[in-house]
């Protein structure tokens, strides 16, 4: 666990743990704030408390198997960001699928860059087998995220048109890869 200053905000960055099962409502509040905002993520329906408990239980199981790592960012007791990498299976078990989500009001302050950097470091030391590739998917119209990923060394590998339903339209998806 570390506390870092982002602008004027002291944010705690930590790994998810068993104690977080008791905080399912906080995780539900976090994801539902993103759904309500209509943020550029796949989820578009609010999570129930039961959904969130199941989600947390699954995360903890995959972490135990050393096929996933998951970071949580908190400010003043509120979850403001998460980042994770999960290994694919079988002949693709050298690929870590990356995802990140940051609450509105906490973007553009360096938190995303820090979470990406930290989660990749952890992936190299904690996942079994060690990933050789980190892969992510991003909406074509999410310019701030695309620019951040490029700065972090990710390269665009594919553009898939009309793959995502967003605000009543079909928009493209970009697949980006970072070779470790």
mmCIF file with all atom_site columns, C-alpha atoms in Angstrom:
data_model
loop_
_atom_site.group_PDB
_atom_site.id
_atom_site.type_symbol
_atom_site.label_atom_id
_atom_site.label_alt_id
_atom_site.label_comp_id
_atom_site.label_asym_id
_atom_site.label_entity_id
_atom_site.label_seq_id
_atom_site.pdbx_PDB_ins_code
_atom_site.Cartn_x
_atom_site.Cartn_y
_atom_site.Cartn_z
_atom_site.occupancy
_atom_site.B_iso_or_equiv
_atom_site.pdbx_formal_charge
_atom_site.auth_seq_id
_atom_site.auth_comp_id
_atom_site.auth_asym_id
_atom_site.auth_atom_id
_atom_site.pdbx_PDB_model_num
ATOM 1   C CA . UNK A 1 1   ? 0.000   0.000   0.000   1.00 0.00 ? 1   UNK A CA 1
ATOM 2   C CA . UNK A 1 2   ? 1.237   3.470   -0.839  1.00 0.00 ? 2   UNK A CA 1
ATOM 3   C CA . UNK A 1 3   ? -0.136  6.964   -0.503  1.00 0.00 ? 3   UNK A CA 1
ATOM 4   C CA . UNK A 1 4   ? 0.661   9.365   -3.332  1.00 0.00 ? 4   UNK A CA 1
ATOM 5   C CA . UNK A 1 5   ? -0.224  12.942  -4.008  1.00 0.00 ? 5   UNK A CA 1
ATOM 6   C CA . UNK A 1 6   ? -2.045  13.650  -7.280  1.00 0.00 ? 6   UNK A CA 1
ATOM 7   C CA . UNK A 1 7   ? -2.624  17.384  -7.484  1.00 0.00 ? 7   UNK A CA 1
ATOM 8   C CA . UNK A 1 8   ? -4.020  18.200  -4.056  1.00 0.00 ? 8   UNK A CA 1
ATOM 9   C CA . UNK A 1 9   ? -5.468  14.715  -3.513  1.00 0.00 ? 9   UNK A CA 1
ATOM 10  C CA . UNK A 1 10  ? -3.818  12.122  -1.280  1.00 0.00 ? 10  UNK A CA 1
ATOM 11  C CA . UNK A 1 11  ? -4.707  8.823   -2.914  1.00 0.00 ? 11  UNK A CA 1
ATOM 12  C CA . UNK A 1 12  ? -4.023  5.377   -1.491  1.00 0.00 ? 12  UNK A CA 1
ATOM 13  C CA . UNK A 1 13  ? -2.985  2.763   -4.053  1.00 0.00 ? 13  UNK A CA 1
ATOM 14  C CA . UNK A 1 14  ? -3.272  -0.843  -2.865  1.00 0.00 ? 14  UNK A CA 1
ATOM 15  C CA . UNK A 1 15  ? -3.893  -4.386  -3.965  1.00 0.00 ? 15  UNK A CA 1
ATOM 16  C CA . UNK A 1 16  ? -7.398  -5.720  -3.574  1.00 0.00 ? 16  UNK A CA 1
ATOM 17  C CA . UNK A 1 17  ? -7.787  -8.181  -0.691  1.00 0.00 ? 17  UNK A CA 1
ATOM 18  C CA . UNK A 1 18  ? -10.242 -10.358 1.212   1.00 0.00 ? 18  UNK A CA 1
ATOM 19  C CA . UNK A 1 19  ? -11.281 -7.414  3.412   1.00 0.00 ? 19  UNK A CA 1
ATOM 20  C CA . UNK A 1 20  ? -12.754 -5.810  0.278   1.00 0.00 ? 20  UNK A CA 1
ATOM 21  C CA . UNK A 1 21  ? -15.601 -8.356  0.332   1.00 0.00 ? 21  UNK A CA 1
ATOM 22  C CA . UNK A 1 22  ? -16.986 -6.309  3.235   1.00 0.00 ? 22  UNK A CA 1
ATOM 23  C CA . UNK A 1 23  ? -16.729 -3.202  1.051   1.00 0.00 ? 23  UNK A CA 1
ATOM 24  C CA . UNK A 1 24  ? -18.817 -4.508  -1.850  1.00 0.00 ? 24  UNK A CA 1
ATOM 25  C CA . UNK A 1 25  ? -21.132 -1.511  -1.524  1.00 0.00 ? 25  UNK A CA 1
ATOM 26  C CA . UNK A 1 26  ? -18.155 0.865   -2.080  1.00 0.00 ? 26  UNK A CA 1
ATOM 27  C CA . UNK A 1 27  ? -17.180 -1.044  -5.235  1.00 0.00 ? 27  UNK A CA 1
ATOM 28  C CA . UNK A 1 28  ? -20.821 -0.989  -6.352  1.00 0.00 ? 28  UNK A CA 1
ATOM 29  C CA . UNK A 1 29  ? -20.898 2.786   -5.835  1.00 0.00 ? 29  UNK A CA 1
ATOM 30  C CA . UNK A 1 30  ? -17.702 3.144   -7.899  1.00 0.00 ? 30  UNK A CA 1
ATOM 31  C CA . UNK A 1 31  ? -18.842 1.114   -10.901 1.00 0.00 ? 31  UNK A CA 1
ATOM 32  C CA . UNK A 1 32  ? -22.352 2.570   -10.803 1.00 0.00 ? 32  UNK A CA 1
ATOM 33  C CA . UNK A 1 33  ? -20.920 6.111   -10.845 1.00 0.00 ? 33  UNK A CA 1
ATOM 34  C CA . UNK A 1 34  ? -19.177 5.188   -14.126 1.00 0.00 ? 34  UNK A CA 1
ATOM 35  C CA . UNK A 1 35  ? -22.344 3.603   -15.563 1.00 0.00 ? 35  UNK A CA 1
ATOM 36  C CA . UNK A 1 36  ? -24.396 6.670   -14.574 1.00 0.00 ? 36  UNK A CA 1
ATOM 37  C CA . UNK A 1 37  ? -21.839 8.942   -16.267 1.00 0.00 ? 37  UNK A CA 1
ATOM 38  C CA . UNK A 1 38  ? -21.983 6.689   -19.362 1.00 0.00 ? 38  UNK A CA 1
ATOM 39  C CA . UNK A 1 39  ? -18.190 6.392   -19.215 1.00 0.00 ? 39  UNK A CA 1
ATOM 40  C CA . UNK A 1 40  ? -16.383 4.661   -22.057 1.00 0.00 ? 40  UNK A CA 1
ATOM 41  C CA . UNK A 1 41  ? -16.415 1.138   -20.649 1.00 0.00 ? 41  UNK A CA 1
ATOM 42  C CA . UNK A 1 42  ? -18.317 -1.975  -21.653 1.00 0.00 ? 42  UNK A CA 1
ATOM 43  C CA . UNK A 1 43  ? -20.635 -2.085  -18.652 1.00 0.00 ? 43  UNK A CA 1
ATOM 44  C CA . UNK A 1 44  ? -23.800 -0.062  -19.235 1.00 0.00 ? 44  UNK A CA 1
ATOM 45  C CA . UNK A 1 45  ? -26.149 -1.385  -16.547 1.00 0.00 ? 45  UNK A CA 1
ATOM 46  C CA . UNK A 1 46  ? -25.876 -0.618  -12.856 1.00 0.00 ? 46  UNK A CA 1
ATOM 47  C CA . UNK A 1 47  ? -24.526 -3.431  -10.696 1.00 0.00 ? 47  UNK A CA 1
ATOM 48  C CA . UNK A 1 48  ? -26.555 -4.829  -7.830  1.00 0.00 ? 48  UNK A CA 1
ATOM 49  C CA . UNK A 1 49  ? -24.884 -5.507  -4.516  1.00 0.00 ? 49  UNK A CA 1
ATOM 50  C CA . UNK A 1 50  ? -25.159 -9.242  -5.255  1.00 0.00 ? 50  UNK A CA 1
ATOM 51  C CA . UNK A 1 51  ? -23.418 -8.698  -8.644  1.00 0.00 ? 51  UNK A CA 1
ATOM 52  C CA . UNK A 1 52  ? -20.608 -6.819  -6.955  1.00 0.00 ? 52  UNK A CA 1
ATOM 53  C CA . UNK A 1 53  ? -20.069 -9.475  -4.256  1.00 0.00 ? 53  UNK A CA 1
ATOM 54  C CA . UNK A 1 54  ? -19.850 -12.136 -6.985  1.00 0.00 ? 54  UNK A CA 1
ATOM 55  C CA . UNK A 1 55  ? -17.458 -9.928  -8.967  1.00 0.00 ? 55  UNK A CA 1
ATOM 56  C CA . UNK A 1 56  ? -15.173 -9.467  -5.942  1.00 0.00 ? 56  UNK A CA 1
ATOM 57  C CA . UNK A 1 57  ? -15.244 -13.190 -5.096  1.00 0.00 ? 57  UNK A CA 1
ATOM 58  C CA . UNK A 1 58  ? -14.196 -14.037 -8.673  1.00 0.00 ? 58  UNK A CA 1
ATOM 59  C CA . UNK A 1 59  ? -11.358 -11.506 -8.572  1.00 0.00 ? 59  UNK A CA 1
ATOM 60  C CA . UNK A 1 60  ? -10.033 -12.979 -5.323  1.00 0.00 ? 60  UNK A CA 1
ATOM 61  C CA . UNK A 1 61  ? -10.167 -16.528 -6.759  1.00 0.00 ? 61  UNK A CA 1
ATOM 62  C CA . UNK A 1 62  ? -8.197  -15.580 -9.879  1.00 0.00 ? 62  UNK A CA 1
ATOM 63  C CA . UNK A 1 63  ? -5.664  -13.661 -7.775  1.00 0.00 ? 63  UNK A CA 1
ATOM 64  C CA . UNK A 1 64  ? -5.118  -16.800 -5.664  1.00 0.00 ? 64  UNK A CA 1
ATOM 65  C CA . UNK A 1 65  ? -4.379  -18.736 -8.865  1.00 0.00 ? 65  UNK A CA 1
ATOM 66  C CA . UNK A 1 66  ? -1.828  -16.021 -9.780  1.00 0.00 ? 66  UNK A CA 1
ATOM 67  C CA . UNK A 1 67  ? -3.624  -15.294 -13.044 1.00 0.00 ? 67  UNK A CA 1
ATOM 68  C CA . UNK A 1 68  ? -4.861  -11.814 -12.093 1.00 0.00 ? 68  UNK A CA 1
ATOM 69  C CA . UNK A 1 69  ? -3.655  -8.752  -10.262 1.00 0.00 ? 69  UNK A CA 1
ATOM 70  C CA . UNK A 1 70  ? -5.921  -5.900  -9.231  1.00 0.00 ? 70  UNK A CA 1
ATOM 71  C CA . UNK A 1 71  ? -5.148  -2.452  -7.816  1.00 0.00 ? 71  UNK A CA 1
ATOM 72  C CA . UNK A 1 72  ? -7.544  -0.102  -6.066  1.00 0.00 ? 72  UNK A CA 1
ATOM 73  C CA . UNK A 1 73  ? -7.135  3.673   -5.731  1.00 0.00 ? 73  UNK A CA 1
ATOM 74  C CA . UNK A 1 74  ? -8.939  5.367   -2.838  1.00 0.00 ? 74  UNK A CA 1
ATOM 75  C CA . UNK A 1 75  ? -9.380  8.985   -1.829  1.00 0.00 ? 75  UNK A CA 1
ATOM 76  C CA . UNK A 1 76  ? -10.995 9.924   1.482   1.00 0.00 ? 76  UNK A CA 1
ATOM 77  C CA . UNK A 1 77  ? -12.397 6.385   1.844   1.00 0.00 ? 77  UNK A CA 1
ATOM 78  C CA . UNK A 1 78  ? -13.991 6.425   -1.623  1.00 0.00 ? 78  UNK A CA 1
ATOM 79  C CA . UNK A 1 79  ? -12.863 4.152   -4.468  1.00 0.00 ? 79  UNK A CA 1
ATOM 80  C CA . UNK A 1 80  ? -11.734 6.415   -7.306  1.00 0.00 ? 80  UNK A CA 1
ATOM 81  C CA . UNK A 1 81  ? -9.950  3.990   -9.603  1.00 0.00 ? 81  UNK A CA 1
ATOM 82  C CA . UNK A 1 82  ? -9.111  0.383   -10.368 1.00 0.00 ? 82  UNK A CA 1
ATOM 83  C CA . UNK A 1 83  ? -6.674  -1.313  -12.703 1.00 0.00 ? 83  UNK A CA 1
ATOM 84  C CA . UNK A 1 84  ? -6.160  -4.983  -13.390 1.00 0.00 ? 84  UNK A CA 1
ATOM 85  C CA . UNK A 1 85  ? -4.406  -7.458  -15.617 1.00 0.00 ? 85  UNK A CA 1
ATOM 86  C CA . UNK A 1 86  ? -5.695  -10.994 -16.097 1.00 0.00 ? 86  UNK A CA 1
ATOM 87  C CA . UNK A 1 87  ? -3.882  -13.702 -18.011 1.00 0.00 ? 87  UNK A CA 1
ATOM 88  C CA . UNK A 1 88  ? -5.692  -15.383 -20.827 1.00 0.00 ? 88  UNK A CA 1
ATOM 89  C CA . UNK A 1 89  ? -5.710  -19.192 -20.895 1.00 0.00 ? 89  UNK A CA 1
ATOM 90  C CA . UNK A 1 90  ? -4.076  -22.059 -22.700 1.00 0.00 ? 90  UNK A CA 1
ATOM 91  C CA . UNK A 1 91  ? -2.057  -21.053 -25.793 1.00 0.00 ? 91  UNK A CA 1
ATOM 92  C CA . UNK A 1 92  ? -2.685  -17.404 -24.944 1.00 0.00 ? 92  UNK A CA 1
ATOM 93  C CA . UNK A 1 93  ? -1.590  -17.571 -21.321 1.00 0.00 ? 93  UNK A CA 1
ATOM 94  C CA . UNK A 1 94  ? 1.326   -15.248 -22.134 1.00 0.00 ? 94  UNK A CA 1
ATOM 95  C CA . UNK A 1 95  ? -1.147  -12.399 -22.797 1.00 0.00 ? 95  UNK A CA 1
ATOM 96  C CA . UNK A 1 96  ? -2.381  -10.220 -19.953 1.00 0.00 ? 96  UNK A CA 1
ATOM 97  C CA . UNK A 1 97  ? -5.678  -8.433  -20.625 1.00 0.00 ? 97  UNK A CA 1
ATOM 98  C CA . UNK A 1 98  ? -5.501  -4.963  -19.105 1.00 0.00 ? 98  UNK A CA 1
ATOM 99  C CA . UNK A 1 99  ? -8.326  -2.726  -17.966 1.00 0.00 ? 99  UNK A CA 1
ATOM 100 C CA . UNK A 1 100 ? -8.564  0.475   -15.990 1.00 0.00 ? 100 UNK A CA 1
ATOM 101 C CA . UNK A 1 101 ? -11.398 2.664   -14.729 1.00 0.00 ? 101 UNK A CA 1
ATOM 102 C CA . UNK A 1 102 ? -11.113 6.053   -13.058 1.00 0.00 ? 102 UNK A CA 1
ATOM 103 C CA . UNK A 1 103 ? -13.944 7.998   -11.472 1.00 0.00 ? 103 UNK A CA 1
ATOM 104 C CA . UNK A 1 104 ? -14.909 11.354  -12.951 1.00 0.00 ? 104 UNK A CA 1
ATOM 105 C CA . UNK A 1 105 ? -13.003 14.127  -11.173 1.00 0.00 ? 105 UNK A CA 1
ATOM 106 C CA . UNK A 1 106 ? -9.870  11.979  -10.852 1.00 0.00 ? 106 UNK A CA 1
ATOM 107 C CA . UNK A 1 107 ? -8.898  11.816  -14.514 1.00 0.00 ? 107 UNK A CA 1
ATOM 108 C CA . UNK A 1 108 ? -6.102  13.914  -15.974 1.00 0.00 ? 108 UNK A CA 1
ATOM 109 C CA . UNK A 1 109 ? -4.143  14.168  -12.708 1.00 0.00 ? 109 UNK A CA 1
ATOM 110 C CA . UNK A 1 110 ? -1.627  11.375  -13.348 1.00 0.00 ? 110 UNK A CA 1
ATOM 111 C CA . UNK A 1 111 ? -3.524  8.635   -11.529 1.00 0.00 ? 111 UNK A CA 1
ATOM 112 C CA . UNK A 1 112 ? -4.077  6.567   -14.692 1.00 0.00 ? 112 UNK A CA 1
ATOM 113 C CA . UNK A 1 113 ? -0.406  6.743   -15.658 1.00 0.00 ? 113 UNK A CA 1
ATOM 114 C CA . UNK A 1 114 ? 0.613   5.663   -12.160 1.00 0.00 ? 114 UNK A CA 1
ATOM 115 C CA . UNK A 1 115 ? -1.886  2.776   -12.032 1.00 0.00 ? 115 UNK A CA 1
ATOM 116 C CA . UNK A 1 116 ? -0.743  1.510   -15.445 1.00 0.00 ? 116 UNK A CA 1
ATOM 117 C CA . UNK A 1 117 ? 2.908   1.662   -14.449 1.00 0.00 ? 117 UNK A CA 1
ATOM 118 C CA . UNK A 1 118 ? 2.313   -0.112  -11.118 1.00 0.00 ? 118 UNK A CA 1
ATOM 119 C CA . UNK A 1 119 ? 0.020   -2.845  -12.480 1.00 0.00 ? 119 UNK A CA 1
ATOM 120 C CA . UNK A 1 120 ? 2.533   -3.712  -15.226 1.00 0.00 ? 120 UNK A CA 1
ATOM 121 C CA . UNK A 1 121 ? 5.351   -3.954  -12.651 1.00 0.00 ? 121 UNK A CA 1
ATOM 122 C CA . UNK A 1 122 ? 3.210   -6.289  -10.556 1.00 0.00 ? 122 UNK A CA 1
ATOM 123 C CA . UNK A 1 123 ? 2.258   -8.385  -13.600 1.00 0.00 ? 123 UNK A CA 1
ATOM 124 C CA . UNK A 1 124 ? 5.930   -9.057  -14.286 1.00 0.00 ? 124 UNK A CA 1
ATOM 125 C CA . UNK A 1 125 ? 6.560   -10.344 -10.772 1.00 0.00 ? 125 UNK A CA 1
ATOM 126 C CA . UNK A 1 126 ? 3.274   -11.873 -9.574  1.00 0.00 ? 126 UNK A CA 1
ATOM 127 C CA . UNK A 1 127 ? 1.499   -13.475 -12.507 1.00 0.00 ? 127 UNK A CA 1
ATOM 128 C CA . UNK A 1 128 ? 2.250   -17.091 -13.429 1.00 0.00 ? 128 UNK A CA 1
ATOM 129 C CA . UNK A 1 129 ? 3.329   -17.519 -16.135 1.00 0.00 ? 129 UNK A CA 1
ATOM 130 C CA . UNK A 1 130 ? 4.931   -14.109 -16.535 1.00 0.00 ? 130 UNK A CA 1
ATOM 131 C CA . UNK A 1 131 ? 3.129   -12.232 -19.345 1.00 0.00 ? 131 UNK A CA 1
ATOM 132 C CA . UNK A 1 132 ? 4.980   -11.383 -22.555 1.00 0.00 ? 132 UNK A CA 1
ATOM 133 C CA . UNK A 1 133 ? 2.220   -9.127  -23.904 1.00 0.00 ? 133 UNK A CA 1
ATOM 134 C CA . UNK A 1 134 ? -0.232  -6.728  -22.265 1.00 0.00 ? 134 UNK A CA 1
ATOM 135 C CA . UNK A 1 135 ? -3.330  -6.123  -24.395 1.00 0.00 ? 135 UNK A CA 1
ATOM 136 C CA . UNK A 1 136 ? -6.162  -3.630  -24.026 1.00 0.00 ? 136 UNK A CA 1
ATOM 137 C CA . UNK A 1 137 ? -9.220  -2.464  -25.918 1.00 0.00 ? 137 UNK A CA 1
ATOM 138 C CA . UNK A 1 138 ? -10.277 1.176   -26.112 1.00 0.00 ? 138 UNK A CA 1
ATOM 139 C CA . UNK A 1 139 ? -13.091 3.067   -27.843 1.00 0.00 ? 139 UNK A CA 1
ATOM 140 C CA . UNK A 1 140 ? -11.891 4.906   -30.974 1.00 0.00 ? 140 UNK A CA 1
ATOM 141 C CA . UNK A 1 141 ? -13.329 8.152   -29.596 1.00 0.00 ? 141 UNK A CA 1
ATOM 142 C CA . UNK A 1 142 ? -11.495 7.927   -26.246 1.00 0.00 ? 142 UNK A CA 1
ATOM 143 C CA . UNK A 1 143 ? -8.619  10.196  -27.307 1.00 0.00 ? 143 UNK A CA 1
ATOM 144 C CA . UNK A 1 144 ? -7.256  10.930  -23.791 1.00 0.00 ? 144 UNK A CA 1
ATOM 145 C CA . UNK A 1 145 ? -6.966  7.192   -23.034 1.00 0.00 ? 145 UNK A CA 1
ATOM 146 C CA . UNK A 1 146 ? -5.433  6.377   -26.429 1.00 0.00 ? 146 UNK A CA 1
ATOM 147 C CA . UNK A 1 147 ? -2.835  9.133   -25.964 1.00 0.00 ? 147 UNK A CA 1
ATOM 148 C CA . UNK A 1 148 ? -2.007  7.891   -22.461 1.00 0.00 ? 148 UNK A CA 1
ATOM 149 C CA . UNK A 1 149 ? -1.610  4.292   -23.645 1.00 0.00 ? 149 UNK A CA 1
ATOM 150 C CA . UNK A 1 150 ? 0.694   5.433   -26.463 1.00 0.00 ? 150 UNK A CA 1
ATOM 151 C CA . UNK A 1 151 ? 2.811   7.386   -23.932 1.00 0.00 ? 151 UNK A CA 1
ATOM 152 C CA . UNK A 1 152 ? 3.024   4.199   -21.849 1.00 0.00 ? 152 UNK A CA 1
ATOM 153 C CA . UNK A 1 153 ? 4.405   2.278   -24.858 1.00 0.00 ? 153 UNK A CA 1
ATOM 154 C CA . UNK A 1 154 ? 1.272   0.567   -26.187 1.00 0.00 ? 154 UNK A CA 1
ATOM 155 C CA . UNK A 1 155 ? 0.995   0.241   -29.970 1.00 0.00 ? 155 UNK A CA 1
ATOM 156 C CA . UNK A 1 156 ? -2.210  0.131   -32.018 1.00 0.00 ? 156 UNK A CA 1
ATOM 157 C CA . UNK A 1 157 ? -2.562  -3.330  -33.554 1.00 0.00 ? 157 UNK A CA 1
ATOM 158 C CA . UNK A 1 158 ? -6.117  -3.315  -34.888 1.00 0.00 ? 158 UNK A CA 1
ATOM 159 C CA . UNK A 1 159 ? -9.147  -1.128  -35.407 1.00 0.00 ? 159 UNK A CA 1
ATOM 160 C CA . UNK A 1 160 ? -12.460 -2.918  -35.424 1.00 0.00 ? 160 UNK A CA 1
ATOM 161 C CA . UNK A 1 161 ? -15.297 -0.780  -36.824 1.00 0.00 ? 161 UNK A CA 1
ATOM 162 C CA . UNK A 1 162 ? -18.792 -0.738  -35.340 1.00 0.00 ? 162 UNK A CA 1
ATOM 163 C CA . UNK A 1 163 ? -17.935 -3.064  -32.471 1.00 0.00 ? 163 UNK A CA 1
ATOM 164 C CA . UNK A 1 164 ? -19.279 -1.086  -29.508 1.00 0.00 ? 164 UNK A CA 1
ATOM 165 C CA . UNK A 1 165 ? -22.774 0.288   -28.867 1.00 0.00 ? 165 UNK A CA 1
ATOM 166 C CA . UNK A 1 166 ? -22.311 3.724   -27.330 1.00 0.00 ? 166 UNK A CA 1
ATOM 167 C CA . UNK A 1 167 ? -24.905 6.478   -27.013 1.00 0.00 ? 167 UNK A CA 1
ATOM 168 C CA . UNK A 1 168 ? -27.167 4.892   -29.623 1.00 0.00 ? 168 UNK A CA 1
ATOM 169 C CA . UNK A 1 169 ? -24.444 4.430   -32.243 1.00 0.00 ? 169 UNK A CA 1
ATOM 170 C CA . UNK A 1 170 ? -22.030 1.701   -33.261 1.00 0.00 ? 170 UNK A CA 1
ATOM 171 C CA . UNK A 1 171 ? -18.466 2.913   -32.838 1.00 0.00 ? 171 UNK A CA 1
ATOM 172 C CA . UNK A 1 172 ? -15.084 1.344   -33.398 1.00 0.00 ? 172 UNK A CA 1
ATOM 173 C CA . UNK A 1 173 ? -12.801 -0.370  -30.952 1.00 0.00 ? 173 UNK A CA 1
ATOM 174 C CA . UNK A 1 174 ? -8.999  -0.262  -30.971 1.00 0.00 ? 174 UNK A CA 1
ATOM 175 C CA . UNK A 1 175 ? -6.797  -3.131  -29.794 1.00 0.00 ? 175 UNK A CA 1
ATOM 176 C CA . UNK A 1 176 ? -3.458  -2.003  -28.378 1.00 0.00 ? 176 UNK A CA 1
ATOM 177 C CA . UNK A 1 177 ? -0.511  -4.128  -27.273 1.00 0.00 ? 177 UNK A CA 1
ATOM 178 C CA . UNK A 1 178 ? 2.564   -3.606  -25.128 1.00 0.00 ? 178 UNK A CA 1
ATOM 179 C CA . UNK A 1 179 ? 5.361   -6.137  -25.543 1.00 0.00 ? 179 UNK A CA 1
ATOM 180 C CA . UNK A 1 180 ? 7.207   -6.784  -22.277 1.00 0.00 ? 180 UNK A CA 1
#
